[in-house]
Amino acid sequence: MKRLNKAFILVVSGLSILAFASCSYEPEPTTEPVNLIFSTDTLQFDTLFAERLSITKRLKIKNPSSKAVKISNIEFRNQSQAFQLTLNGRTQASFSDQLLLAEDSLLLLVSANIDQGNENNPFVIRDYLEVVNQNNAQSVVFEAWGQNANYLSDTILACNSRWNSDKPYVLSGVIQVDSSCVLSIEAGARIYSATETFLVVNGSLQAEGNLENPIFFTNDRLDEPFASSPGQWGGIVFLEGSKNNYFKYTTIKNALFGVNLNIFDPDNEPDLTMESCFVGNMAISSVISLNSDFAALNSVFYNTASGTVLHTGGGSAYYTHCTIANYFNNTTREDPAAFFSDLAVDNNDNEILAAMDVQLLNNIIYGRIPDEIQFFEQQDGNLNFSFSHNLFRSTIEALSENNSIRNQEPSFVEVGNQDFRLREDSPAIGSALSTEIATDIQGEVRGASPDIGAYQYVKIEE
């Protein structure tokens, strides 16, 4: 009979003991109820569009005890289907018999998805996540504000469509207004767009909000940081042949650009007019105009990563009582708040050279760099520039002429909060030329001594 190696026997025995120990060890949970600690007592989701999955949020549950705790149940009291739970890679409606070691924690990943309903107004879904150990039930409030919507994706709109304010419109992909057709948008309408979504206008877009019910264009993620981040959707594009476009009391924000005109119809009749609009927080620019005609009055164009309003390749640019202010995120920027040129280069490296007419009356053009208004003229005589009663930041001495003011701080209320109203020490107060524009962007009467920019000074209650 062969004799086994003693060392081999000892090794095998040791491994067996280790294996047994590792397989059989499980801390004995306490039989006493433990008050677990939650990272929050209320988990909220900002307004979610029906049938759109939310971002994922986290709920941490900590065991403060020196002993392990057996969580017998984790589930929603009302068995809501709006919330999804994920624990250790598994997504389920509920979890049971979860062992939580002493002074350890577990992490629940939570998302929300709301079904489409019949309500037009925002509604709230509320449930309570109950976590039970030893018959000790603790709960966390879960809330999600929902909003039913009209959904449009990669489509050419029916000719002469009309968007109303009953329910918001949620866009994705490329939404087109066909040539010879009009998209009319009623006061109070809200338009939310997904990433890389563009509204492309071959015909006409007529958005007519009012002071009490403005129109909003923004991104479809309403939770932070997305709700205040630029570049969350594409923008609004106007192509050759588009005409009779206007925006009144309309906000456009958080896109790559606000409006991008490529109309090539330089007849000096505005292809797009913007009145009492608020356009900014863009990853590129608020206004990009290539060989097109543009007019704006009583409007604010603000905070863009590149130049705020760019007019190139000829056409016309008429600004009256506007505030063009670029204080974007304290980042380094070379492009000015306003740029005008008779020359442009298209996507195929073709040069576009045409006459440009620029008229600036009663505007503030200001920001962080020394020259916030710049010009380039490739061909002598191509750039026709007239200005009066403006407030510029510029090293161009000639811009102090025609009752304009140069390099005096506008004294905005709070540029970091996109508040471009005037403080009482602003040099813009009483320095504008009287025009037929009787009120400002907020409906304040301008009177006989109007102020430069989109806002007439009103004492601010601190």
CSV table of C-alpha atoms in Angstrom, one decimal:
chain,number,residue,atom,x,y,z
A,1,MET,CA,0.0,0.0,0.0
A,2,LYS,CA,1.4,3.4,-1.0
A,3,ARG,CA,1.8,6.0,1.6
A,4,LEU,CA,0.4,9.5,1.0
A,5,ASN,CA,2.8,12.4,1.3
A,6,LYS,CA,2.3,14.0,4.7
A,7,ALA,CA,2.8,17.5,3.3
A,8,PHE,CA,0.1,16.9,0.6
A,9,ILE,CA,-2.4,15.8,3.3
A,10,LEU,CA,-1.7,18.9,5.3
A,11,VAL,CA,-2.1,21.2,2.3
A,12,VAL,CA,-5.4,19.6,1.2
A,13,SER,CA,-6.7,19.7,4.8
A,14,GLY,CA,-5.8,23.4,5.1
A,15,LEU,CA,-7.6,24.3,1.9
A,16,SER,CA,-10.6,22.3,2.9
A,17,ILE,CA,-10.8,24.2,6.2
A,18,LEU,CA,-10.4,27.6,4.4
A,19,ALA,CA,-13.1,26.7,1.9
A,20,PHE,CA,-15.4,25.5,4.6
A,21,ALA,CA,-14.8,28.7,6.6
A,22,SER,CA,-15.3,31.0,3.6
A,23,CYS,CA,-18.5,29.3,2.5
A,24,SER,CA,-20.1,29.0,5.9
A,25,TYR,CA,-19.2,32.4,7.4
A,26,GLU,CA,-22.1,34.8,7.6
A,27,PRO,CA,-22.4,37.3,10.4
A,28,GLU,CA,-25.4,36.8,12.7
A,29,PRO,CA,-27.8,39.7,12.2
A,30,THR,CA,-29.2,41.5,15.2
A,31,THR,CA,-32.6,40.5,16.3
A,32,GLU,CA,-33.3,44.1,17.5
A,33,PRO,CA,-34.8,46.7,15.2
A,34,VAL,CA,-32.2,49.3,13.9
A,35,ASN,CA,-33.0,52.8,12.7
A,36,LEU,CA,-31.2,52.9,9.4
A,37,ILE,CA,-29.8,56.1,8.0
A,38,PHE,CA,-30.9,57.4,4.6
A,39,SER,CA,-29.0,59.8,2.4
A,40,THR,CA,-32.2,61.8,2.0
A,41,ASP,CA,-35.7,61.7,3.3
A,42,THR,CA,-37.2,62.8,0.0
A,43,LEU,CA,-36.1,61.8,-3.5
A,44,GLN,CA,-37.4,64.2,-6.1
A,45,PHE,CA,-37.4,64.2,-9.9
A,46,ASP,CA,-38.0,67.6,-11.6
A,47,THR,CA,-40.6,67.8,-14.4
A,48,LEU,CA,-40.4,64.7,-16.5
A,49,PHE,CA,-42.0,64.3,-19.9
A,50,ALA,CA,-44.2,61.2,-20.1
A,51,GLU,CA,-42.6,58.2,-21.6
A,52,ARG,CA,-39.1,59.6,-21.2
A,53,LEU,CA,-36.7,57.9,-18.8
A,54,SER,CA,-35.2,60.2,-16.2
A,55,ILE,CA,-31.6,60.5,-15.1
A,56,THR,CA,-30.5,58.0,-12.4
A,57,LYS,CA,-30.4,59.2,-8.9
A,58,ARG,CA,-28.9,57.5,-5.8
A,59,LEU,CA,-30.3,56.5,-2.4
A,60,LYS,CA,-27.8,55.3,0.1
A,61,ILE,CA,-29.0,53.3,3.1
A,62,LYS,CA,-26.5,53.0,6.0
A,63,ASN,CA,-26.4,50.6,9.0
A,64,PRO,CA,-25.1,52.6,12.0
A,65,SER,CA,-25.1,49.5,14.2
A,66,SER,CA,-22.1,47.4,15.3
A,67,LYS,CA,-24.1,44.3,14.2
A,68,ALA,CA,-25.4,43.2,10.8
A,69,VAL,CA,-29.0,43.9,9.9
A,70,LYS,CA,-31.3,41.8,7.8
A,71,ILE,CA,-33.5,44.0,5.7
A,72,SER,CA,-36.6,41.9,5.2
A,73,ASN,CA,-38.2,44.1,2.5
A,74,ILE,CA,-37.6,47.1,0.2
A,75,GLU,CA,-40.7,48.1,-1.8
A,76,PHE,CA,-43.1,50.9,-2.6
A,77,ARG,CA,-46.1,51.2,-0.4
A,78,ASN,CA,-48.4,52.0,-3.3
A,79,GLN,CA,-46.6,49.7,-5.7
A,80,SER,CA,-46.0,52.6,-8.1
A,81,GLN,CA,-44.8,51.6,-11.6
A,82,ALA,CA,-43.3,55.1,-12.1
A,83,PHE,CA,-40.1,54.4,-10.2
A,84,GLN,CA,-37.4,51.7,-11.0
A,85,LEU,CA,-35.0,50.3,-8.4
A,86,THR,CA,-31.6,48.8,-9.2
A,87,LEU,CA,-29.6,47.0,-6.5
A,88,ASN,CA,-26.3,45.2,-7.2
A,89,GLY,CA,-27.0,45.2,-10.9
A,90,ARG,CA,-30.6,43.8,-10.6
A,91,THR,CA,-33.6,46.0,-11.5
A,92,GLN,CA,-36.7,44.9,-9.7
A,93,ALA,CA,-39.9,46.3,-8.3
A,94,SER,CA,-38.9,45.2,-4.8
A,95,PHE,CA,-36.1,43.4,-2.9
A,96,SER,CA,-36.1,41.2,0.1
A,97,ASP,CA,-33.7,39.6,2.6
A,98,GLN,CA,-30.8,41.9,2.1
A,99,LEU,CA,-28.0,41.5,4.6
A,100,LEU,CA,-26.4,44.9,5.5
A,101,LEU,CA,-23.2,44.4,7.4
A,102,ALA,CA,-22.2,46.4,10.5
A,103,GLU,CA,-21.5,50.1,9.7
A,104,ASP,CA,-21.9,49.4,6.0
A,105,SER,CA,-24.3,50.8,3.4
A,106,LEU,CA,-26.0,49.7,0.3
A,107,LEU,CA,-26.7,51.8,-2.8
A,108,LEU,CA,-30.0,51.9,-4.6
A,109,LEU,CA,-30.1,53.4,-8.1
A,110,VAL,CA,-33.4,55.0,-8.9
A,111,SER,CA,-35.0,56.2,-12.1
A,112,ALA,CA,-38.5,57.4,-13.1
A,113,ASN,CA,-40.6,56.8,-16.1
A,114,ILE,CA,-44.1,58.3,-16.3
A,115,ASP,CA,-46.9,57.0,-18.5
A,116,GLN,CA,-48.7,59.4,-20.9
A,117,GLY,CA,-52.0,60.5,-19.6
A,118,ASN,CA,-54.8,62.9,-20.5
A,119,GLU,CA,-53.9,65.9,-18.3
A,120,ASN,CA,-52.5,69.0,-19.9
A,121,ASN,CA,-51.1,70.6,-16.7
A,122,PRO,CA,-48.1,69.2,-14.8
A,123,PHE,CA,-49.0,66.5,-12.2
A,124,VAL,CA,-47.2,64.8,-9.4
A,125,ILE,CA,-46.7,61.1,-8.7
A,126,ARG,CA,-45.8,60.3,-5.1
A,127,ASP,CA,-45.0,57.1,-3.4
A,128,TYR,CA,-43.1,55.9,-0.3
A,129,LEU,CA,-40.2,53.5,-0.4
A,130,GLU,CA,-40.5,51.3,2.7
A,131,VAL,CA,-37.5,49.6,4.2
A,132,VAL,CA,-38.2,47.1,6.9
A,133,ASN,CA,-36.0,45.3,9.4
A,134,GLN,CA,-37.3,43.4,12.4
A,135,ASN,CA,-40.8,44.9,11.9
A,136,ASN,CA,-39.3,48.4,12.0
A,137,ALA,CA,-40.6,50.2,8.9
A,138,GLN,CA,-38.9,53.3,7.7
A,139,SER,CA,-39.9,55.2,4.5
A,140,VAL,CA,-38.5,57.7,2.0
A,141,VAL,CA,-40.7,59.9,0.0
A,142,PHE,CA,-40.4,59.6,-3.8
A,143,GLU,CA,-41.8,62.4,-6.0
A,144,ALA,CA,-41.9,62.9,-9.7
A,145,TRP,CA,-43.5,65.8,-11.5
A,146,GLY,CA,-44.9,64.6,-14.7
A,147,GLN,CA,-45.9,66.4,-17.9
A,148,ASN,CA,-47.8,65.0,-20.9
A,149,ALA,CA,-46.6,66.3,-24.2
A,150,ASN,CA,-46.9,66.3,-28.0
A,151,TYR,CA,-44.0,64.3,-29.4
A,152,LEU,CA,-42.4,64.9,-32.8
A,153,SER,CA,-39.4,63.1,-34.2
A,154,ASP,CA,-37.6,63.4,-37.6
A,155,THR,CA,-40.6,64.7,-39.5
A,156,ILE,CA,-41.7,67.3,-42.0
A,157,LEU,CA,-44.6,69.2,-40.4
A,158,ALA,CA,-48.0,69.4,-42.1
A,159,CYS,CA,-48.3,72.6,-44.0
A,160,ASN,CA,-49.5,75.5,-41.9
A,161,SER,CA,-49.2,73.7,-38.6
A,162,ARG,CA,-50.1,75.5,-35.4
A,163,TRP,CA,-48.6,74.8,-32.0
A,164,ASN,CA,-50.7,75.8,-29.0
A,165,SER,CA,-50.0,76.1,-25.3
A,166,ASP,CA,-52.2,73.2,-24.1
A,167,LYS,CA,-49.3,70.7,-23.8
A,168,PRO,CA,-45.6,71.2,-24.5
A,169,TYR,CA,-43.9,69.9,-27.7
A,170,VAL,CA,-41.0,67.6,-27.3
A,171,LEU,CA,-38.8,67.4,-30.4
A,172,SER,CA,-36.1,64.9,-31.4
A,173,GLY,CA,-34.1,64.6,-34.6
A,174,VAL,CA,-34.7,67.1,-37.5
A,175,ILE,CA,-38.1,68.8,-37.6
A,176,GLN,CA,-38.8,70.7,-40.8
A,177,VAL,CA,-41.1,73.4,-41.9
A,178,ASP,CA,-41.6,72.8,-45.7
A,179,SER,CA,-41.1,75.6,-48.3
A,180,SER,CA,-44.2,77.7,-48.8
A,181,CYS,CA,-45.6,76.5,-45.5
A,182,VAL,CA,-45.9,78.4,-42.2
A,183,LEU,CA,-45.4,77.1,-38.6
A,184,SER,CA,-47.4,79.3,-36.3
A,185,ILE,CA,-46.7,79.2,-32.5
A,186,GLU,CA,-49.2,80.6,-30.1
A,187,ALA,CA,-48.4,82.6,-26.9
A,188,GLY,CA,-47.4,80.4,-24.0
A,189,ALA,CA,-46.2,77.5,-26.1
A,190,ARG,CA,-43.3,75.5,-24.7
A,191,ILE,CA,-40.9,73.6,-27.0
A,192,TYR,CA,-38.4,71.2,-25.6
A,193,SER,CA,-35.7,69.5,-27.7
A,194,ALA,CA,-33.5,66.5,-27.3
A,195,THR,CA,-29.8,66.4,-27.9
A,196,GLU,CA,-28.8,67.1,-31.6
A,197,THR,CA,-32.3,68.3,-32.4
A,198,PHE,CA,-32.8,71.0,-35.0
A,199,LEU,CA,-35.9,72.9,-36.1
A,200,VAL,CA,-35.2,73.6,-39.8
A,201,VAL,CA,-37.3,76.3,-41.6
A,202,ASN,CA,-37.6,76.3,-45.3
A,203,GLY,CA,-40.9,78.2,-45.2
A,204,SER,CA,-41.9,80.6,-42.4
A,205,LEU,CA,-41.9,80.4,-38.6
A,206,GLN,CA,-44.1,82.9,-36.8
A,207,ALA,CA,-43.8,82.7,-33.0
A,208,GLU,CA,-46.0,85.4,-31.3
A,209,GLY,CA,-45.8,85.3,-27.6
A,210,ASN,CA,-46.7,88.2,-25.3
A,211,LEU,CA,-45.5,89.6,-22.0
A,212,GLU,CA,-47.7,87.5,-19.9
A,213,ASN,CA,-47.4,84.3,-22.0
A,214,PRO,CA,-43.9,84.1,-23.6
A,215,ILE,CA,-42.9,81.2,-25.8
A,216,PHE,CA,-40.0,79.0,-24.7
A,217,PHE,CA,-37.5,77.0,-26.7
A,218,THR,CA,-35.1,74.9,-24.5
A,219,ASN,CA,-33.8,71.4,-23.9
A,220,ASP,CA,-35.8,68.5,-22.8
A,221,ARG,CA,-33.8,67.8,-19.6
A,222,LEU,CA,-35.2,70.0,-16.9
A,223,ASP,CA,-33.1,68.6,-14.0
A,224,GLU,CA,-29.7,70.1,-13.1
A,225,PRO,CA,-27.1,70.4,-14.4
A,226,PHE,CA,-28.8,70.0,-17.7
A,227,ALA,CA,-31.4,72.7,-17.2
A,228,SER,CA,-28.8,75.4,-17.2
A,229,SER,CA,-26.1,73.9,-19.5
A,230,PRO,CA,-25.5,75.2,-23.0
A,231,GLY,CA,-25.3,72.9,-26.0
A,232,GLN,CA,-28.2,70.6,-24.9
A,233,TRP,CA,-29.9,70.7,-28.3
A,234,GLY,CA,-29.1,72.0,-31.8
A,235,GLY,CA,-31.0,75.3,-32.6
A,236,ILE,CA,-33.3,76.8,-35.2
A,237,VAL,CA,-32.0,77.0,-38.8
A,238,PHE,CA,-33.5,79.1,-41.6
A,239,LEU,CA,-32.6,78.0,-45.1
A,240,GLU,CA,-32.6,79.6,-48.5
A,241,GLY,CA,-36.1,80.7,-49.6
A,242,SER,CA,-37.3,81.1,-46.0
A,243,LYS,CA,-39.0,84.5,-45.4
A,244,ASN,CA,-41.5,86.4,-43.2
A,245,ASN,CA,-40.1,84.9,-40.0
A,246,TYR,CA,-40.6,86.6,-36.6
A,247,PHE,CA,-40.3,85.9,-32.9
A,248,LYS,CA,-42.1,88.0,-30.3
A,249,TYR,CA,-41.6,87.5,-26.6
A,250,THR,CA,-39.7,84.3,-27.1
A,251,THR,CA,-36.9,82.8,-25.1
A,252,ILE,CA,-34.4,80.5,-26.8
A,253,LYS,CA,-31.7,79.0,-24.6
A,254,ASN,CA,-29.3,76.1,-23.9
A,255,ALA,CA,-28.6,75.1,-27.5
A,256,LEU,CA,-25.6,75.1,-29.8
A,257,PHE,CA,-26.9,78.3,-31.3
A,258,GLY,CA,-30.2,80.2,-31.1
A,259,VAL,CA,-31.0,81.1,-34.7
A,260,ASN,CA,-28.8,80.3,-37.8
A,261,LEU,CA,-29.8,82.1,-41.0
A,262,ASN,CA,-28.6,80.9,-44.4
A,263,ILE,CA,-31.1,82.6,-46.6
A,264,PHE,CA,-28.9,84.3,-49.3
A,265,ASP,CA,-31.5,86.9,-50.0
A,266,PRO,CA,-29.7,90.2,-49.3
A,267,ASP,CA,-32.4,92.6,-50.2
A,268,ASN,CA,-32.2,94.5,-46.9
A,269,GLU,CA,-35.7,93.4,-46.0
A,270,PRO,CA,-35.5,91.4,-42.7
A,271,ASP,CA,-35.8,87.6,-43.3
A,272,LEU,CA,-36.1,87.3,-39.5
A,273,THR,CA,-37.3,89.9,-37.0
A,274,MET,CA,-36.9,89.3,-33.2
A,275,GLU,CA,-38.9,91.5,-30.8
A,276,SER,CA,-38.6,91.3,-27.0
A,277,CYS,CA,-36.7,88.1,-27.1
A,278,PHE,CA,-34.2,86.6,-24.7
A,279,VAL,CA,-31.6,84.4,-26.5
A,280,GLY,CA,-28.5,82.9,-24.9
A,281,ASN,CA,-26.5,80.4,-22.9
A,282,MET,CA,-25.3,78.9,-26.1
A,283,ALA,CA,-22.4,76.6,-26.9
A,284,ILE,CA,-21.6,78.7,-30.0
A,285,SER,CA,-23.7,81.8,-30.7
A,286,SER,CA,-27.1,83.4,-30.2
A,287,VAL,CA,-27.4,84.6,-33.8
A,288,ILE,CA,-25.5,83.4,-36.8
A,289,SER,CA,-26.4,85.1,-40.0
A,290,LEU,CA,-24.8,84.3,-43.4
A,291,ASN,CA,-25.7,86.6,-46.3
A,292,SER,CA,-29.1,87.1,-44.7
A,293,ASP,CA,-31.2,90.0,-43.4
A,294,PHE,CA,-31.9,90.3,-39.7
A,295,ALA,CA,-33.6,92.8,-37.4
A,296,ALA,CA,-33.9,92.8,-33.6
A,297,LEU,CA,-35.5,95.3,-31.1
A,298,ASN,CA,-36.0,95.3,-27.4
A,299,SER,CA,-34.1,91.9,-27.2
A,300,VAL,CA,-31.3,90.4,-25.2
A,301,PHE,CA,-28.6,88.2,-26.7
A,302,TYR,CA,-26.3,86.9,-24.0
A,303,ASN,CA,-23.6,84.5,-22.8
A,304,THR,CA,-22.2,82.4,-25.6
A,305,ALA,CA,-19.0,80.4,-25.8
A,306,SER,CA,-18.1,82.0,-29.1
A,307,GLY,CA,-19.3,85.3,-30.6
A,308,THR,CA,-22.8,86.2,-29.5
A,309,VAL,CA,-24.1,87.7,-32.7
A,310,LEU,CA,-22.2,87.0,-36.0
A,311,HIS,CA,-23.2,88.5,-39.3
A,312,THR,CA,-20.9,87.5,-42.2
A,313,GLY,CA,-20.9,87.3,-46.0
A,314,GLY,CA,-23.0,90.4,-46.4
A,315,GLY,CA,-26.7,91.0,-45.8
A,316,SER,CA,-28.0,93.4,-43.2
A,317,ALA,CA,-28.1,93.6,-39.4
A,318,TYR,CA,-30.5,96.1,-37.7
A,319,TYR,CA,-30.4,96.3,-33.9
A,320,THR,CA,-32.5,98.8,-31.9
A,321,HIS,CA,-32.7,98.9,-28.1
A,322,CYS,CA,-30.9,95.6,-27.7
A,323,THR,CA,-28.5,94.3,-25.0
A,324,ILE,CA,-25.7,92.1,-26.4
A,325,ALA,CA,-23.8,90.9,-23.4
A,326,ASN,CA,-21.2,88.1,-23.2
A,327,TYR,CA,-20.0,87.1,-19.8
A,328,PHE,CA,-19.9,83.4,-20.5
A,329,ASN,CA,-18.7,81.2,-17.6
A,330,ASN,CA,-15.4,83.1,-17.0
A,331,THR,CA,-13.8,81.2,-19.9
A,332,THR,CA,-11.2,82.5,-22.3
A,333,ARG,CA,-12.9,83.9,-25.4
A,334,GLU,CA,-11.4,85.6,-28.5
A,335,ASP,CA,-14.6,86.2,-30.5
A,336,PRO,CA,-16.4,89.4,-29.8
A,337,ALA,CA,-20.0,89.8,-28.6
A,338,ALA,CA,-20.8,91.3,-32.0
A,339,PHE,CA,-19.0,90.7,-35.3
A,340,PHE,CA,-19.9,92.1,-38.8
A,341,SER,CA,-18.1,91.2,-42.1
A,342,ASP,CA,-18.7,91.3,-45.8
A,343,LEU,CA,-16.7,88.1,-46.1
A,344,ALA,CA,-17.6,84.5,-45.1
A,345,VAL,CA,-16.3,81.0,-45.9
A,346,ASP,CA,-18.9,78.2,-46.3
A,347,ASN,CA,-18.6,74.6,-45.3
A,348,ASN,CA,-17.0,73.8,-48.7
A,349,ASP,CA,-14.3,76.5,-48.3
A,350,ASN,CA,-16.0,78.8,-50.8
A,351,GLU,CA,-15.7,82.5,-50.2
A,352,ILE,CA,-18.9,84.5,-50.0
A,353,LEU,CA,-18.4,88.2,-50.5
A,354,ALA,CA,-21.3,90.7,-50.5
A,355,ALA,CA,-22.2,94.2,-49.3
A,356,MET,CA,-23.3,94.5,-45.7
A,357,ASP,CA,-25.5,97.1,-44.1
A,358,VAL,CA,-25.2,97.5,-40.3
A,359,GLN,CA,-27.4,99.9,-38.2
A,360,LEU,CA,-27.0,100.1,-34.4
A,361,LEU,CA,-29.3,102.4,-32.4
A,362,ASN,CA,-29.6,102.5,-28.6
A,363,ASN,CA,-27.8,99.2,-28.0
A,364,ILE,CA,-25.5,98.0,-25.3
A,365,ILE,CA,-22.7,95.7,-26.6
A,366,TYR,CA,-20.5,94.7,-23.7
A,367,GLY,CA,-18.6,91.9,-22.1
A,368,ARG,CA,-15.3,90.7,-20.7
A,369,ILE,CA,-12.9,91.3,-23.6
A,370,PRO,CA,-11.5,94.7,-24.6
A,371,ASP,CA,-13.1,94.7,-28.1
A,372,GLU,CA,-16.7,93.3,-27.9
A,373,ILE,CA,-17.6,94.8,-31.3
A,374,GLN,CA,-15.4,94.1,-34.3
A,375,PHE,CA,-15.6,94.6,-38.1
A,376,PHE,CA,-13.9,93.1,-41.1
A,377,GLU,CA,-14.2,94.5,-44.6
A,378,GLN,CA,-12.6,92.5,-47.4
A,379,GLN,CA,-13.6,94.9,-50.2
A,380,ASP,CA,-13.6,98.6,-49.8
A,381,GLY,CA,-17.1,100.1,-49.7
A,382,ASN,CA,-18.8,96.8,-48.9
A,383,LEU,CA,-19.5,97.6,-45.3
A,384,ASN,CA,-22.1,100.4,-44.7
A,385,PHE,CA,-22.1,101.1,-40.9
A,386,SER,CA,-24.3,103.6,-39.1
A,387,PHE,CA,-24.6,104.0,-35.3
A,388,SER,CA,-26.0,106.3,-32.7
A,389,HIS,CA,-26.5,106.4,-28.9
A,390,ASN,CA,-24.9,103.1,-28.1
A,391,LEU,CA,-22.8,101.8,-25.2
A,392,PHE,CA,-19.8,99.8,-26.5
A,393,ARG,CA,-16.8,98.1,-25.0
A,394,SER,CA,-14.2,98.7,-27.7
A,395,THR,CA,-10.7,100.1,-28.4
A,396,ILE,CA,-12.0,101.8,-31.6
A,397,GLU,CA,-12.1,105.5,-30.7
A,398,ALA,CA,-14.5,106.4,-33.5
A,399,LEU,CA,-17.2,104.4,-31.6
A,400,SER,CA,-17.4,107.3,-29.1
A,401,GLU,CA,-19.0,109.4,-31.8
A,402,ASN,CA,-22.7,110.0,-32.5
A,403,ASN,CA,-23.6,110.3,-28.9
A,404,SER,CA,-22.3,106.8,-28.1
A,405,ILE,CA,-20.5,105.8,-24.9
A,406,ARG,CA,-17.4,103.8,-24.8
A,407,ASN,CA,-15.8,101.7,-22.1
A,408,GLN,CA,-18.1,102.6,-19.2
A,409,GLU,CA,-19.5,99.6,-17.3
A,410,PRO,CA,-23.2,99.2,-18.0
A,411,SER,CA,-23.8,98.2,-14.3
A,412,PHE,CA,-26.0,95.2,-14.9
A,413,VAL,CA,-27.8,93.8,-12.0
A,414,GLU,CA,-26.2,90.3,-12.0
A,415,VAL,CA,-24.5,89.0,-15.1
A,416,GLY,CA,-23.9,85.6,-13.4
A,417,ASN,CA,-27.6,85.1,-13.2
A,418,GLN,CA,-28.4,86.5,-16.7
A,419,ASP,CA,-30.0,89.6,-15.2
A,420,PHE,CA,-29.1,92.4,-17.5
A,421,ARG,CA,-31.4,95.0,-16.0
A,422,LEU,CA,-29.7,98.4,-15.2
A,423,ARG,CA,-28.6,99.6,-11.8
A,424,GLU,CA,-29.2,103.2,-10.8
A,425,ASP,CA,-25.6,104.2,-11.6
A,426,SER,CA,-25.6,102.9,-15.1
A,427,PRO,CA,-24.4,105.3,-17.8
A,428,ALA,CA,-27.1,103.9,-20.1
A,429,ILE,CA,-29.9,105.6,-18.2
A,430,GLY,CA,-31.3,108.5,-20.1
A,431,SER,CA,-28.7,108.2,-22.8
A,432,ALA,CA,-30.8,106.8,-25.7
A,433,LEU,CA,-32.4,108.5,-28.6
A,434,SER,CA,-36.2,108.6,-28.5
A,435,THR,CA,-37.8,106.3,-31.0
A,436,GLU,CA,-41.2,104.9,-31.7
A,437,ILE,CA,-40.5,102.0,-29.4
A,438,ALA,CA,-42.7,103.0,-26.4
A,439,THR,CA,-41.9,100.2,-24.0
A,440,ASP,CA,-39.0,98.0,-23.1
A,441,ILE,CA,-38.6,94.2,-23.0
A,442,GLN,CA,-40.6,94.0,-19.7
A,443,GLY,CA,-43.3,96.4,-20.8
A,444,GLU,CA,-41.9,99.4,-18.9
A,445,VAL,CA,-42.7,102.7,-20.5
A,446,ARG,CA,-39.6,104.4,-22.0
A,447,GLY,CA,-41.0,107.9,-21.9
A,448,ALA,CA,-39.2,111.0,-23.0
A,449,SER,CA,-35.8,110.0,-21.6
A,450,PRO,CA,-35.3,106.4,-22.7
A,451,ASP,CA,-32.4,104.2,-21.6
A,452,ILE,CA,-29.9,102.5,-23.8
A,453,GLY,CA,-30.4,98.7,-24.1
A,454,ALA,CA,-33.3,96.3,-23.8
A,455,TYR,CA,-34.3,97.5,-20.3
A,456,GLN,CA,-35.6,100.8,-19.1
A,457,TYR,CA,-34.3,101.4,-15.6
A,458,VAL,CA,-36.7,100.6,-12.8
A,459,LYS,CA,-35.7,100.8,-9.1
A,460,ILE,CA,-34.9,97.3,-7.9
A,461,GLU,CA,-36.2,96.2,-4.6
A,462,GLU,CA,-33.3,94.5,-2.8
